[in-house]
């Protein structure tokens, strides 16, 4: 089980995510992840300045969670 904290006090089990989208805020260039779980609910991550930062953050969070087998905080 890979659980990461995507926003303060909001956690997602990556094993249950069936779709992830990067969405852009209308009023600025910041982006954020939206994680959709098996029950079709979703949660959104914190905002990032660009897509590269968002991808790097997600890769690092998953790698750290797999390595430590613990919940990862932001």
mmCIF file of N, CA and C in Angstrom:
data_model
loop_
_atom_site.group_PDB
_atom_site.id
_atom_site.type_symbol
_atom_site.label_atom_id
_atom_site.label_comp_id
_atom_site.label_asym_id
_atom_site.label_seq_id
_atom_site.Cartn_x
_atom_site.Cartn_y
_atom_site.Cartn_z
ATOM 1 N N UNK A 1 0.843 -1.166 0.000
ATOM 2 C CA UNK A 1 0.000 0.000 0.000
ATOM 3 C C UNK A 1 0.896 1.241 0.000
ATOM 4 N N UNK A 2 0.643 2.150 -0.917
ATOM 5 C CA UNK A 2 1.427 3.381 -1.014
ATOM 6 C C UNK A 2 0.496 4.549 -0.728
ATOM 7 N N UNK A 3 0.672 5.156 0.440
ATOM 8 C CA UNK A 3 -0.177 6.268 0.848
ATOM 9 C C UNK A 3 0.677 7.522 0.918
ATOM 10 N N UNK A 4 0.226 8.583 0.252
ATOM 11 C CA UNK A 4 0.939 9.855 0.314
ATOM 12 C C UNK A 4 -0.028 10.950 0.738
ATOM 13 N N UNK A 5 0.525 11.973 1.386
ATOM 14 C CA UNK A 5 -0.268 13.134 1.759
ATOM 15 C C UNK A 5 -0.185 14.114 0.599
ATOM 16 N N UNK A 6 -1.306 14.371 -0.050
ATOM 17 C CA UNK A 6 -1.312 15.217 -1.240
ATOM 18 C C UNK A 6 -1.579 16.677 -0.913
ATOM 19 N N UNK A 7 -2.098 16.923 0.242
ATOM 20 C CA UNK A 7 -2.392 18.257 0.736
ATOM 21 C C UNK A 7 -2.487 18.108 2.240
ATOM 22 N N UNK A 8 -2.327 19.169 2.983
ATOM 23 C CA UNK A 8 -2.339 19.061 4.437
ATOM 24 C C UNK A 8 -3.566 18.280 4.918
ATOM 25 N N UNK A 9 -3.298 17.167 5.591
ATOM 26 C CA UNK A 9 -4.318 16.267 6.155
ATOM 27 C C UNK A 9 -5.219 15.605 5.119
ATOM 28 N N UNK A 10 -4.783 15.527 3.861
ATOM 29 C CA UNK A 10 -5.507 14.786 2.827
ATOM 30 C C UNK A 10 -4.564 13.728 2.271
ATOM 31 N N UNK A 11 -4.985 12.482 2.400
ATOM 32 C CA UNK A 11 -4.154 11.360 1.994
ATOM 33 C C UNK A 11 -4.815 10.598 0.859
ATOM 34 N N UNK A 12 -3.989 9.979 0.026
ATOM 35 C CA UNK A 12 -4.512 9.135 -1.045
ATOM 36 C C UNK A 12 -3.672 7.856 -1.101
ATOM 37 N N UNK A 13 -4.350 6.742 -1.289
ATOM 38 C CA UNK A 13 -3.691 5.457 -1.485
ATOM 39 C C UNK A 13 -3.470 5.309 -2.990
ATOM 40 N N UNK A 14 -2.244 5.424 -3.422
ATOM 41 C CA UNK A 14 -1.915 5.373 -4.851
ATOM 42 C C UNK A 14 -2.370 4.051 -5.471
ATOM 43 N N UNK A 15 -2.398 2.980 -4.685
ATOM 44 C CA UNK A 15 -2.842 1.683 -5.202
ATOM 45 C C UNK A 15 -4.300 1.710 -5.654
ATOM 46 N N UNK A 16 -5.097 2.607 -5.100
ATOM 47 C CA UNK A 16 -6.521 2.694 -5.445
ATOM 48 C C UNK A 16 -6.829 3.754 -6.494
ATOM 49 N N UNK A 17 -5.829 4.448 -6.976
ATOM 50 C CA UNK A 17 -6.041 5.508 -7.967
ATOM 51 C C UNK A 17 -6.114 4.884 -9.353
ATOM 52 N N UNK A 18 -7.181 5.189 -10.082
ATOM 53 C CA UNK A 18 -7.289 4.656 -11.436
ATOM 54 C C UNK A 18 -7.045 5.722 -12.492
ATOM 55 N N UNK A 19 -7.019 6.986 -12.089
ATOM 56 C CA UNK A 19 -6.743 8.058 -13.048
ATOM 57 C C UNK A 19 -6.167 9.259 -12.310
ATOM 58 N N UNK A 20 -5.182 9.912 -12.944
ATOM 59 C CA UNK A 20 -4.603 11.139 -12.410
ATOM 60 C C UNK A 20 -4.575 12.159 -13.533
ATOM 61 N N UNK A 21 -4.977 13.361 -13.229
ATOM 62 C CA UNK A 21 -4.933 14.446 -14.207
ATOM 63 C C UNK A 21 -4.162 15.610 -13.628
ATOM 64 N N UNK A 22 -3.480 16.334 -14.507
ATOM 65 C CA UNK A 22 -2.898 17.612 -14.101
ATOM 66 C C UNK A 22 -3.843 18.689 -14.599
ATOM 67 N N UNK A 23 -4.307 19.504 -13.681
ATOM 68 C CA UNK A 23 -5.245 20.569 -14.018
ATOM 69 C C UNK A 23 -4.591 21.918 -13.785
ATOM 70 N N UNK A 24 -5.006 22.902 -14.542
ATOM 71 C CA UNK A 24 -4.450 24.250 -14.443
ATOM 72 C C UNK A 24 -5.517 25.184 -13.895
ATOM 73 N N UNK A 25 -5.103 26.036 -12.974
ATOM 74 C CA UNK A 25 -6.010 27.065 -12.457
ATOM 75 C C UNK A 25 -6.272 28.075 -13.565
ATOM 76 N N UNK A 26 -7.483 28.582 -13.660
ATOM 77 C CA UNK A 26 -7.831 29.542 -14.705
ATOM 78 C C UNK A 26 -7.131 30.883 -14.547
ATOM 79 N N UNK A 27 -6.939 31.317 -13.308
ATOM 80 C CA UNK A 27 -6.442 32.666 -13.071
ATOM 81 C C UNK A 27 -4.923 32.788 -13.022
ATOM 82 N N UNK A 28 -4.195 31.669 -13.037
ATOM 83 C CA UNK A 28 -2.731 31.737 -13.037
ATOM 84 C C UNK A 28 -2.163 30.495 -13.718
ATOM 85 N N UNK A 29 -0.863 30.382 -13.713
ATOM 86 C CA UNK A 29 -0.224 29.253 -14.393
ATOM 87 C C UNK A 29 0.008 28.050 -13.494
ATOM 88 N N UNK A 30 -0.384 28.130 -12.229
ATOM 89 C CA UNK A 30 -0.164 27.009 -11.321
ATOM 90 C C UNK A 30 -0.979 25.795 -11.744
ATOM 91 N N UNK A 31 -0.426 24.631 -11.466
ATOM 92 C CA UNK A 31 -1.100 23.370 -11.779
ATOM 93 C C UNK A 31 -1.237 22.553 -10.499
ATOM 94 N N UNK A 32 -2.118 21.566 -10.531
ATOM 95 C CA UNK A 32 -2.269 20.652 -9.409
ATOM 96 C C UNK A 32 -2.725 19.298 -9.930
ATOM 97 N N UNK A 33 -2.456 18.259 -9.139
ATOM 98 C CA UNK A 33 -2.882 16.910 -9.478
ATOM 99 C C UNK A 33 -4.294 16.690 -8.978
ATOM 100 N N UNK A 34 -5.071 15.939 -9.715
ATOM 101 C CA UNK A 34 -6.349 15.435 -9.227
ATOM 102 C C UNK A 34 -6.274 13.915 -9.328
ATOM 103 N N UNK A 35 -6.479 13.251 -8.193
ATOM 104 C CA UNK A 35 -6.412 11.797 -8.096
ATOM 105 C C UNK A 35 -7.829 11.245 -7.995
ATOM 106 N N UNK A 36 -8.182 10.337 -8.893
ATOM 107 C CA UNK A 36 -9.494 9.690 -8.877
ATOM 108 C C UNK A 36 -9.321 8.272 -8.355
ATOM 109 N N UNK A 37 -10.109 7.885 -7.351
ATOM 110 C CA UNK A 37 -10.001 6.556 -6.759
ATOM 111 C C UNK A 37 -11.060 5.628 -7.333
ATOM 112 N N UNK A 38 -10.997 4.383 -6.944
ATOM 113 C CA UNK A 38 -11.908 3.371 -7.484
ATOM 114 C C UNK A 38 -13.373 3.694 -7.282
ATOM 115 N N UNK A 39 -13.705 4.389 -6.221
ATOM 116 C CA UNK A 39 -15.108 4.703 -5.976
ATOM 117 C C UNK A 39 -15.533 6.007 -6.656
ATOM 118 N N UNK A 40 -14.716 6.488 -7.568
ATOM 119 C CA UNK A 40 -14.961 7.684 -8.374
ATOM 120 C C UNK A 40 -14.987 8.980 -7.577
ATOM 121 N N UNK A 41 -14.495 8.949 -6.368
ATOM 122 C CA UNK A 41 -14.284 10.199 -5.662
ATOM 123 C C UNK A 41 -12.891 10.697 -6.042
ATOM 124 N N UNK A 42 -12.584 11.925 -5.684
ATOM 125 C CA UNK A 42 -11.276 12.458 -6.039
ATOM 126 C C UNK A 42 -10.774 13.383 -4.950
ATOM 127 N N UNK A 43 -9.475 13.640 -4.981
ATOM 128 C CA UNK A 43 -8.879 14.663 -4.138
ATOM 129 C C UNK A 43 -7.839 15.385 -4.975
ATOM 130 N N UNK A 44 -7.568 16.605 -4.604
ATOM 131 C CA UNK A 44 -6.618 17.438 -5.338
ATOM 132 C C UNK A 44 -5.380 17.670 -4.489
ATOM 133 N N UNK A 45 -4.256 17.802 -5.149
ATOM 134 C CA UNK A 45 -2.995 18.037 -4.453
ATOM 135 C C UNK A 45 -2.789 19.526 -4.214
ATOM 136 N N UNK A 46 -1.660 19.819 -3.583
ATOM 137 C CA UNK A 46 -1.251 21.210 -3.465
ATOM 138 C C UNK A 46 -0.917 21.733 -4.856
ATOM 139 N N UNK A 47 -0.741 23.034 -4.985
ATOM 140 C CA UNK A 47 -0.435 23.629 -6.291
ATOM 141 C C UNK A 47 1.066 23.649 -6.547
ATOM 142 N N UNK A 48 1.411 23.577 -7.821
ATOM 143 C CA UNK A 48 2.802 23.627 -8.263
ATOM 144 C C UNK A 48 2.944 24.719 -9.312
ATOM 145 N N UNK A 49 4.154 25.228 -9.467
ATOM 146 C CA UNK A 49 4.366 26.333 -10.405
ATOM 147 C C UNK A 49 4.308 25.891 -11.859
ATOM 148 N N UNK A 50 4.601 24.612 -12.139
ATOM 149 C CA UNK A 50 4.509 24.108 -13.513
ATOM 150 C C UNK A 50 4.376 22.588 -13.500
ATOM 151 N N UNK A 51 4.158 22.018 -14.671
ATOM 152 C CA UNK A 51 3.947 20.570 -14.775
ATOM 153 C C UNK A 51 5.186 19.772 -14.403
ATOM 154 N N UNK A 52 6.359 20.284 -14.726
ATOM 155 C CA UNK A 52 7.584 19.565 -14.392
ATOM 156 C C UNK A 52 7.729 19.431 -12.877
ATOM 157 N N UNK A 53 7.450 20.499 -12.150
ATOM 158 C CA UNK A 53 7.516 20.441 -10.689
ATOM 159 C C UNK A 53 6.489 19.443 -10.138
ATOM 160 N N UNK A 54 5.294 19.415 -10.719
ATOM 161 C CA UNK A 54 4.246 18.483 -10.286
ATOM 162 C C UNK A 54 4.674 17.035 -10.516
ATOM 163 N N UNK A 55 5.255 16.744 -11.673
ATOM 164 C CA UNK A 55 5.721 15.386 -11.973
ATOM 165 C C UNK A 55 6.861 14.984 -11.042
ATOM 166 N N UNK A 56 7.796 15.890 -10.815
ATOM 167 C CA UNK A 56 8.921 15.594 -9.927
ATOM 168 C C UNK A 56 8.443 15.305 -8.512
ATOM 169 N N UNK A 57 7.505 16.120 -8.023
ATOM 170 C CA UNK A 57 6.964 15.926 -6.678
ATOM 171 C C UNK A 57 6.312 14.553 -6.550
ATOM 172 N N UNK A 58 5.468 14.189 -7.518
ATOM 173 C CA UNK A 58 4.762 12.909 -7.449
ATOM 174 C C UNK A 58 5.741 11.740 -7.502
ATOM 175 N N UNK A 59 6.712 11.800 -8.387
ATOM 176 C CA UNK A 59 7.713 10.730 -8.482
ATOM 177 C C UNK A 59 8.473 10.567 -7.174
ATOM 178 N N UNK A 60 8.862 11.682 -6.581
ATOM 179 C CA UNK A 60 9.607 11.640 -5.326
ATOM 180 C C UNK A 60 8.741 11.105 -4.188
ATOM 181 N N UNK A 61 7.490 11.514 -4.121
ATOM 182 C CA UNK A 61 6.593 11.039 -3.060
ATOM 183 C C UNK A 61 6.379 9.531 -3.156
ATOM 184 N N UNK A 62 6.165 9.032 -4.352
ATOM 185 C CA UNK A 62 5.948 7.594 -4.535
ATOM 186 C C UNK A 62 7.216 6.813 -4.206
ATOM 187 N N UNK A 63 8.364 7.291 -4.657
ATOM 188 C CA UNK A 63 9.628 6.611 -4.370
ATOM 189 C C UNK A 63 9.896 6.574 -2.868
ATOM 190 N N UNK A 64 9.656 7.681 -2.196
ATOM 191 C CA UNK A 64 9.873 7.724 -0.748
ATOM 192 C C UNK A 64 8.904 6.797 -0.022
ATOM 193 N N UNK A 65 7.648 6.763 -0.441
ATOM 194 C CA UNK A 65 6.655 5.900 0.209
ATOM 195 C C UNK A 65 7.006 4.428 0.006
ATOM 196 N N UNK A 66 7.446 4.068 -1.186
ATOM 197 C CA UNK A 66 7.819 2.679 -1.458
ATOM 198 C C UNK A 66 9.042 2.280 -0.647
ATOM 199 N N UNK A 67 9.975 3.203 -0.522
ATOM 200 C CA UNK A 67 11.202 2.901 0.206
ATOM 201 C C UNK A 67 11.008 2.794 1.704
ATOM 202 N N UNK A 68 10.156 3.624 2.253
ATOM 203 C CA UNK A 68 9.998 3.651 3.704
ATOM 204 C C UNK A 68 8.846 2.799 4.200
ATOM 205 N N UNK A 69 7.910 2.460 3.312
ATOM 206 C CA UNK A 69 6.707 1.702 3.683
ATOM 207 C C UNK A 69 5.889 2.444 4.741
ATOM 208 N N UNK A 70 5.957 3.764 4.715
ATOM 209 C CA UNK A 70 5.232 4.578 5.683
ATOM 210 C C UNK A 70 4.436 5.647 4.958
ATOM 211 N N UNK A 71 3.560 6.318 5.701
ATOM 212 C CA UNK A 71 2.842 7.469 5.162
ATOM 213 C C UNK A 71 3.834 8.605 4.988
ATOM 214 N N UNK A 72 3.791 9.260 3.848
ATOM 215 C CA UNK A 72 4.698 10.358 3.549
ATOM 216 C C UNK A 72 3.951 11.676 3.691
ATOM 217 N N UNK A 73 4.530 12.614 4.420
ATOM 218 C CA UNK A 73 3.936 13.942 4.577
ATOM 219 C C UNK A 73 4.598 14.923 3.634
ATOM 220 N N UNK A 74 3.898 15.992 3.321
ATOM 221 C CA UNK A 74 4.467 17.036 2.464
ATOM 222 C C UNK A 74 5.477 17.833 3.225
#
